[in-house]
Amino acid sequence: MPGLFNKKANTLLGIDISSTSVKLLELSRQGDRYRVEAYAVEPLPASAVIEKNIAELEGVGQALSRVLIKAKTSLRNVAVAVAGSAVITKTIEMDAGLSDDEMESQLKIEADQYIPYPLDEVAIDFEVQGASARNPERVNVLLAACRKENVEVREAALTLAGLTARVVDVEAYALERSFGLLANQLAASKERLVAVVDIGATMTTLSVLHNGRIIYTREQLFGGRQLTEEIQRRYNLTVEQAGLAKKQGGLPDDYVREVLQPFREALVQQVSRSLQFFFASGQYHSVDQILLAGGTASVPGLDRLIEQQLGTPTQVANPFAEMTLNSKVNAAALTSDAPAMMIACGLALRSFD
């Protein structure tokens, strides 16, 4: 089982399997500058992935084969992620003097205290976070556990396309890693509170970061598919036509007023409600900045509307803003896909840990 936090020297493809598409990214690094070597996005069959669970292995395997051809990459080792909702994490204290192997054996003995599943059904990993504030002879260890089937089904889909999972990460940690690239672009300083709202096809995930670390996450069922379905219904289009029209335009004149604006307003409500849950849960009553990620983030005017209605500076995430591009990469396409590539980018960055 590849560790949830594995560290490998060779370059890995970051592959994000979302509910509607497979996103692939290959990065290289010189000094502290990154370069996009290859990237591609390939749509998935309608019910291949349901709420981040792979339902049709073949469909996902075929999409992975197509995305490889599209990206023109020769790499075959991959970092993938499981959804945060599939992972249980717990920070525990352990003796500082233990070796990794000793920690692992001790964690396996004690893990059933922290994990509500039978141990033979879970993959366990851990990472030492640093000395305990209360006791210098002990260290804080982050324990992560995930049901094996969540990991194995991703490995199996990759295998169908001739790929090997070298790293199985957690989406939230991949997002944190990408966020590290954005810190320079933000108006707010790194210490401040930033809400990253990842708006996918069916799921919107709010992650609140403090000092670049996620301190709160909440998922809710709402996403860009609602807009596609409304376009489909109102203008008698197929799902494919509606999805294309949403991206490329060409819809009747009443589209913005009758369809797009109500969707944008519903989305602002969702963002506002998610933030209210966060404020109710702890010591914070406001965030300094909102970052929009995910495929729906680039809906025209969404960032301005959120900023106006919530009074918080809002911008669309672009993890590639300071990167150079290989000449074979289509710069315009990458810019338009950028907000949806945050997780793929965080996974590709695992090459340089």
Short mmCIF file of C-alpha atoms in Angstrom, two decimals:
data_model
loop_
_atom_site.label_atom_id
_atom_site.label_comp_id
_atom_site.label_asym_id
_atom_site.label_seq_id
_atom_site.Cartn_x
_atom_site.Cartn_y
_atom_site.Cartn_z
CA MET A 1 0.00 0.00 0.00
CA PRO A 2 1.61 3.34 -1.01
CA GLY A 3 1.57 5.63 2.02
CA LEU A 4 -0.89 8.49 2.16
CA PHE A 5 2.15 10.73 2.64
CA ASN A 6 4.78 8.90 0.55
CA LYS A 7 7.87 10.81 -0.55
CA LYS A 8 9.42 9.83 -3.89
CA ALA A 9 12.23 11.53 -5.77
CA ASN A 10 11.03 10.84 -9.33
CA THR A 11 8.48 12.99 -11.11
CA LEU A 12 4.87 12.01 -10.63
CA LEU A 13 1.81 12.88 -12.68
CA GLY A 14 -0.82 14.57 -10.54
CA ILE A 15 -4.15 12.96 -11.48
CA ASP A 16 -7.39 14.21 -9.98
CA ILE A 17 -10.41 11.94 -10.57
CA SER A 18 -13.45 14.15 -9.92
CA SER A 19 -17.12 13.37 -10.49
CA THR A 20 -17.19 14.69 -14.07
CA SER A 21 -13.63 14.56 -15.39
CA VAL A 22 -10.09 13.29 -15.05
CA LYS A 23 -7.46 16.04 -14.76
CA LEU A 24 -3.77 15.36 -15.37
CA LEU A 25 -0.80 17.61 -14.65
CA GLU A 26 2.97 17.18 -15.00
CA LEU A 27 5.29 19.77 -13.43
CA SER A 28 9.06 20.24 -13.44
CA ARG A 29 11.09 22.54 -11.21
CA GLN A 30 14.26 24.57 -11.65
CA GLY A 31 15.43 26.40 -8.56
CA ASP A 32 12.21 27.66 -7.04
CA ARG A 33 10.37 28.10 -10.36
CA TYR A 34 7.88 25.53 -11.59
CA ARG A 35 7.05 24.75 -15.19
CA VAL A 36 3.93 23.08 -16.57
CA GLU A 37 5.24 20.25 -18.80
CA ALA A 38 1.91 18.66 -19.69
CA TYR A 39 -1.73 18.96 -18.80
CA ALA A 40 -5.06 17.60 -20.01
CA VAL A 41 -8.66 17.25 -18.90
CA GLU A 42 -10.91 14.43 -20.11
CA PRO A 43 -14.65 14.17 -19.34
CA LEU A 44 -15.95 11.05 -17.60
CA PRO A 45 -19.07 9.07 -18.54
CA ALA A 46 -22.14 10.38 -16.69
CA SER A 47 -22.29 7.92 -13.78
CA ALA A 48 -18.69 6.68 -13.67
CA VAL A 49 -17.93 8.58 -10.43
CA ILE A 50 -20.72 9.33 -7.97
CA GLU A 51 -19.97 11.74 -5.12
CA LYS A 52 -16.24 11.02 -5.42
CA ASN A 53 -16.66 7.24 -5.39
CA ILE A 54 -15.64 5.32 -8.52
CA ALA A 55 -18.73 3.40 -9.65
CA GLU A 56 -17.63 2.24 -13.14
CA LEU A 57 -14.03 1.12 -13.25
CA GLU A 58 -13.91 0.59 -17.04
CA GLY A 59 -15.24 4.07 -17.81
CA VAL A 60 -12.66 5.70 -15.54
CA GLY A 61 -9.84 3.51 -16.93
CA GLN A 62 -10.73 4.49 -20.51
CA ALA A 63 -10.87 8.20 -19.62
CA LEU A 64 -7.42 7.85 -18.00
CA SER A 65 -6.05 6.26 -21.20
CA ARG A 66 -7.47 9.15 -23.26
CA VAL A 67 -6.14 11.84 -20.92
CA LEU A 68 -2.62 10.35 -21.23
CA ILE A 69 -2.75 10.52 -25.04
CA LYS A 70 -4.08 14.08 -24.89
CA ALA A 71 -1.33 15.22 -22.51
CA LYS A 72 1.45 13.58 -24.58
CA THR A 73 3.37 12.57 -21.47
CA SER A 74 5.65 9.56 -21.11
CA LEU A 75 5.39 9.40 -17.31
CA ARG A 76 3.51 6.46 -15.79
CA ASN A 77 3.91 7.01 -12.03
CA VAL A 78 1.06 8.87 -10.42
CA ALA A 79 -0.06 10.70 -7.30
CA VAL A 80 -3.83 10.43 -6.77
CA ALA A 81 -6.07 11.48 -3.90
CA VAL A 82 -9.00 10.15 -1.94
CA ALA A 83 -11.73 12.55 -0.80
CA GLY A 84 -11.39 14.04 2.66
CA SER A 85 -14.74 12.53 3.63
CA ALA A 86 -13.21 9.06 3.08
CA VAL A 87 -10.34 9.70 5.51
CA ILE A 88 -10.25 9.82 9.29
CA THR A 89 -7.40 11.89 10.71
CA LYS A 90 -6.35 12.21 14.31
CA THR A 91 -3.36 13.92 15.94
CA ILE A 92 -1.88 11.86 18.76
CA GLU A 93 1.18 12.19 20.98
CA MET A 94 3.96 9.60 20.92
CA ASP A 95 7.46 9.24 22.39
CA ALA A 96 9.97 11.33 20.46
CA GLY A 97 12.64 8.59 20.58
CA LEU A 98 10.72 6.03 18.49
CA SER A 99 11.90 5.09 15.01
CA ASP A 100 9.40 5.11 12.12
CA ASP A 101 9.07 1.33 12.30
CA GLU A 102 8.45 1.39 16.06
CA MET A 103 5.84 4.12 15.62
CA GLU A 104 4.13 2.11 12.93
CA SER A 105 3.89 -1.04 15.07
CA GLN A 106 2.63 0.94 18.06
CA LEU A 107 0.05 2.78 15.94
CA LYS A 108 -1.23 -0.51 14.54
CA ILE A 109 -1.75 -1.79 18.09
CA GLU A 110 -3.50 1.40 19.25
CA ALA A 111 -5.29 2.35 16.05
CA ASP A 112 -8.57 0.62 16.92
CA GLN A 113 -9.09 3.28 19.63
CA TYR A 114 -9.28 5.95 16.94
CA ILE A 115 -10.76 4.18 13.93
CA PRO A 116 -14.36 2.93 13.75
CA TYR A 117 -13.66 0.26 11.08
CA PRO A 118 -12.11 -3.22 11.38
CA LEU A 119 -8.35 -2.73 11.01
CA ASP A 120 -8.01 -5.28 8.19
CA GLU A 121 -10.29 -3.02 6.10
CA VAL A 122 -8.24 0.16 6.47
CA ALA A 123 -5.02 1.59 5.10
CA ILE A 124 -3.15 3.52 7.79
CA ASP A 125 -0.44 6.11 7.44
CA PHE A 126 1.18 8.68 9.71
CA GLU A 127 3.41 11.74 9.60
CA VAL A 128 5.37 13.29 12.48
CA GLN A 129 4.24 16.91 12.81
CA GLY A 130 6.86 18.14 15.29
CA ALA A 131 7.49 18.36 19.03
CA SER A 132 4.53 18.46 21.39
CA ALA A 133 3.99 21.89 22.94
CA ARG A 134 3.12 20.32 26.28
CA ASN A 135 5.96 17.83 26.53
CA PRO A 136 9.30 18.17 24.64
CA GLU A 137 9.93 14.40 25.03
CA ARG A 138 6.89 13.63 22.91
CA VAL A 139 5.94 14.41 19.29
CA ASN A 140 2.62 15.10 17.61
CA VAL A 141 1.84 12.45 15.03
CA LEU A 142 -0.88 12.85 12.42
CA LEU A 143 -2.62 9.51 11.90
CA ALA A 144 -4.61 9.09 8.68
CA ALA A 145 -6.80 6.10 7.97
CA CYS A 146 -8.85 5.32 4.91
CA ARG A 147 -10.90 2.27 3.93
CA LYS A 148 -8.74 0.09 1.69
CA GLU A 149 -11.48 -0.15 -0.96
CA ASN A 150 -11.23 3.64 -1.57
CA VAL A 151 -7.53 3.29 -2.28
CA GLU A 152 -7.74 0.00 -4.18
CA VAL A 153 -10.43 1.15 -6.63
CA ARG A 154 -8.27 4.15 -7.59
CA GLU A 155 -5.22 1.92 -8.03
CA ALA A 156 -7.29 -0.48 -10.17
CA ALA A 157 -8.56 2.33 -12.45
CA LEU A 158 -4.99 3.58 -12.93
CA THR A 159 -3.75 0.06 -13.68
CA LEU A 160 -6.29 -0.24 -16.51
CA ALA A 161 -4.54 2.71 -18.17
CA GLY A 162 -1.04 1.31 -17.55
CA LEU A 163 -0.38 3.72 -14.67
CA THR A 164 1.01 3.06 -11.19
CA ALA A 165 -0.13 4.83 -8.03
CA ARG A 166 3.08 5.77 -6.20
CA VAL A 167 1.34 8.16 -3.81
CA VAL A 168 -2.20 8.11 -2.49
CA ASP A 169 -2.84 11.49 -0.91
CA VAL A 170 -5.86 13.21 0.64
CA GLU A 171 -7.63 15.93 -1.39
CA ALA A 172 -7.41 18.41 1.50
CA TYR A 173 -3.61 18.08 1.73
CA ALA A 174 -3.27 18.45 -2.05
CA LEU A 175 -5.32 21.65 -1.81
CA GLU A 176 -3.07 22.95 1.00
CA ARG A 177 0.00 22.32 -1.16
CA SER A 178 -1.47 24.28 -4.10
CA PHE A 179 -2.52 27.04 -1.75
CA GLY A 180 1.15 27.46 -0.86
CA LEU A 181 1.71 28.64 -4.46
CA LEU A 182 -1.11 31.18 -4.22
CA ALA A 183 -0.01 32.79 -0.97
CA ASN A 184 2.11 35.35 -2.91
CA GLN A 185 -0.84 36.42 -5.07
CA LEU A 186 -3.20 37.10 -2.19
CA ALA A 187 -3.94 40.54 -0.85
CA ALA A 188 -4.19 39.02 2.61
CA SER A 189 -0.95 38.04 4.36
CA LYS A 190 -0.28 34.33 4.87
CA GLU A 191 -1.19 34.43 8.58
CA ARG A 192 -4.70 35.50 7.84
CA LEU A 193 -7.82 33.46 7.35
CA VAL A 194 -8.60 32.41 3.78
CA ALA A 195 -11.72 30.52 2.71
CA VAL A 196 -11.19 28.32 -0.35
CA VAL A 197 -14.55 27.46 -1.93
CA ASP A 198 -14.12 24.54 -4.34
CA ILE A 199 -17.24 24.39 -6.52
CA GLY A 200 -17.33 21.11 -8.42
CA ALA A 201 -20.08 19.59 -10.53
CA THR A 202 -22.11 18.13 -7.67
CA MET A 203 -20.25 19.10 -4.53
CA THR A 204 -19.08 22.39 -3.04
CA THR A 205 -16.32 22.13 -0.44
CA LEU A 206 -15.41 24.99 1.88
CA SER A 207 -11.90 24.77 3.35
CA VAL A 208 -10.76 27.50 5.73
CA LEU A 209 -6.99 27.95 5.96
CA HIS A 210 -5.06 29.68 8.73
CA ASN A 211 -1.29 30.03 8.27
CA GLY A 212 -1.68 27.94 5.12
CA ARG A 213 -3.16 24.97 7.06
CA ILE A 214 -6.75 23.77 6.78
CA ILE A 215 -8.57 24.30 10.08
CA TYR A 216 -12.13 23.60 8.90
CA THR A 217 -13.78 21.72 6.02
CA ARG A 218 -17.42 21.32 5.05
CA GLU A 219 -18.90 19.61 2.00
CA GLN A 220 -22.35 20.23 0.63
CA LEU A 221 -24.26 18.87 -2.32
CA PHE A 222 -24.46 21.80 -4.72
CA GLY A 223 -22.50 22.47 -7.88
CA GLY A 224 -22.22 23.39 -11.53
CA ARG A 225 -24.39 20.49 -12.65
CA GLN A 226 -27.45 22.47 -11.47
CA LEU A 227 -26.61 25.15 -14.04
CA THR A 228 -26.04 22.59 -16.81
CA GLU A 229 -29.37 20.90 -16.04
CA GLU A 230 -31.23 24.22 -16.07
CA ILE A 231 -29.68 25.12 -19.48
CA GLN A 232 -30.61 21.67 -20.75
CA ARG A 233 -34.22 21.95 -19.57
CA ARG A 234 -34.85 25.51 -20.70
CA TYR A 235 -33.27 25.26 -24.16
CA ASN A 236 -34.02 21.58 -24.97
CA LEU A 237 -30.36 20.57 -25.26
CA THR A 238 -28.52 17.32 -24.48
CA VAL A 239 -26.25 17.25 -21.42
CA GLU A 240 -23.20 17.51 -23.72
CA GLN A 241 -24.62 20.51 -25.63
CA ALA A 242 -25.61 22.24 -22.40
CA GLY A 243 -22.16 21.71 -20.88
CA LEU A 244 -20.50 23.09 -23.99
CA ALA A 245 -22.83 26.10 -24.20
CA LYS A 246 -22.16 26.86 -20.53
CA LYS A 247 -18.42 27.07 -21.30
CA GLN A 248 -18.43 28.60 -24.78
CA GLY A 249 -21.56 30.76 -24.86
CA GLY A 250 -23.96 31.12 -27.79
CA LEU A 251 -27.16 30.76 -25.71
CA PRO A 252 -30.28 32.94 -26.27
CA ASP A 253 -30.36 36.53 -24.99
CA ASP A 254 -32.44 35.71 -21.91
CA TYR A 255 -29.80 33.26 -20.62
CA VAL A 256 -27.93 35.64 -18.34
CA ARG A 257 -31.05 37.10 -16.74
CA GLU A 258 -33.23 33.98 -16.55
CA VAL A 259 -30.71 31.19 -15.92
CA LEU A 260 -27.22 32.39 -15.04
CA GLN A 261 -28.14 35.12 -12.56
CA PRO A 262 -30.46 32.91 -10.42
CA PHE A 263 -27.72 30.23 -10.36
CA ARG A 264 -25.07 32.76 -9.30
CA GLU A 265 -27.35 34.03 -6.55
CA ALA A 266 -28.04 30.50 -5.31
CA LEU A 267 -24.29 29.88 -5.23
CA VAL A 268 -23.66 33.04 -3.21
CA GLN A 269 -26.29 31.76 -0.74
CA GLN A 270 -24.48 28.41 -0.49
CA VAL A 271 -21.11 30.10 0.14
CA SER A 272 -22.68 32.39 2.73
CA ARG A 273 -24.38 29.46 4.49
CA SER A 274 -21.16 27.39 4.57
CA LEU A 275 -19.30 30.33 6.11
CA GLN A 276 -22.05 30.78 8.71
CA PHE A 277 -21.55 27.15 9.78
CA PHE A 278 -17.82 27.85 10.12
CA PHE A 279 -18.37 31.01 12.18
CA ALA A 280 -20.83 29.13 14.44
CA SER A 281 -18.25 26.41 15.07
CA GLY A 282 -15.51 28.45 16.71
CA GLN A 283 -13.66 31.61 17.52
CA TYR A 284 -13.80 33.35 14.12
CA HIS A 285 -16.50 35.70 12.85
CA SER A 286 -15.06 36.70 9.49
CA VAL A 287 -12.52 35.60 6.88
CA ASP A 288 -9.99 37.92 5.23
CA GLN A 289 -10.26 36.54 1.72
CA ILE A 290 -12.31 34.12 -0.39
CA LEU A 291 -10.65 32.06 -3.12
CA LEU A 292 -12.83 30.30 -5.68
CA ALA A 293 -11.67 26.96 -7.05
CA GLY A 294 -13.24 24.10 -9.01
CA GLY A 295 -14.74 23.99 -12.48
CA THR A 296 -17.64 26.31 -11.61
CA ALA A 297 -15.38 29.04 -10.18
CA SER A 298 -14.91 30.57 -13.62
CA VAL A 299 -18.65 31.28 -14.11
CA PRO A 300 -18.51 34.92 -15.33
CA GLY A 301 -19.11 37.51 -12.63
CA LEU A 302 -19.30 35.04 -9.74
CA ASP A 303 -16.27 36.45 -7.91
CA ARG A 304 -17.62 40.03 -8.13
CA LEU A 305 -21.07 39.01 -6.92
CA ILE A 306 -19.67 37.15 -3.88
CA GLU A 307 -17.41 40.10 -3.05
CA GLN A 308 -20.33 42.56 -3.29
CA GLN A 309 -22.81 40.50 -1.30
CA LEU A 310 -20.48 39.16 1.40
CA GLY A 311 -18.16 42.18 1.58
CA THR A 312 -15.04 39.97 1.48
CA PRO A 313 -12.28 40.30 -1.18
CA THR A 314 -12.82 37.39 -3.58
CA GLN A 315 -10.70 36.07 -6.43
CA VAL A 316 -10.53 33.03 -8.70
CA ALA A 317 -7.63 30.69 -7.88
CA ASN A 318 -4.87 30.22 -10.45
CA PRO A 319 -2.03 28.02 -9.16
CA PHE A 320 -0.14 28.51 -12.47
CA ALA A 321 0.06 32.32 -12.39
CA GLU A 322 3.80 32.33 -11.67
CA MET A 323 4.78 29.21 -13.64
CA THR A 324 6.33 28.98 -17.09
CA LEU A 325 4.76 26.65 -19.67
CA ASN A 326 6.17 24.04 -22.02
CA SER A 327 5.49 25.14 -25.61
CA LYS A 328 3.13 22.19 -26.17
CA VAL A 329 0.79 23.43 -23.39
CA ASN A 330 -2.19 25.47 -24.59
CA ALA A 331 -1.93 28.58 -22.39
CA ALA A 332 -5.50 29.82 -22.93
CA ALA A 333 -7.02 26.41 -22.14
CA LEU A 334 -4.85 26.08 -19.02
CA THR A 335 -5.92 29.51 -17.76
CA SER A 336 -9.58 28.64 -18.18
CA ASP A 337 -9.12 25.25 -16.44
CA ALA A 338 -6.78 26.62 -13.74
CA PRO A 339 -9.29 26.94 -10.86
CA ALA A 340 -10.34 23.31 -11.44
CA MET A 341 -6.70 22.12 -11.34
CA MET A 342 -5.94 22.94 -7.67
CA ILE A 343 -6.03 19.30 -6.50
CA ALA A 344 -4.18 17.96 -9.57
CA CYS A 345 -1.55 20.66 -8.98
CA GLY A 346 -1.16 19.76 -5.30
CA LEU A 347 -0.70 16.13 -6.33
CA ALA A 348 1.90 16.96 -9.01
CA LEU A 349 3.82 18.95 -6.38
CA ARG A 350 4.36 15.68 -4.48
CA SER A 351 7.22 15.04 -6.93
CA PHE A 352 9.28 17.67 -5.09
CA ASP A 353 8.65 16.78 -1.43
#
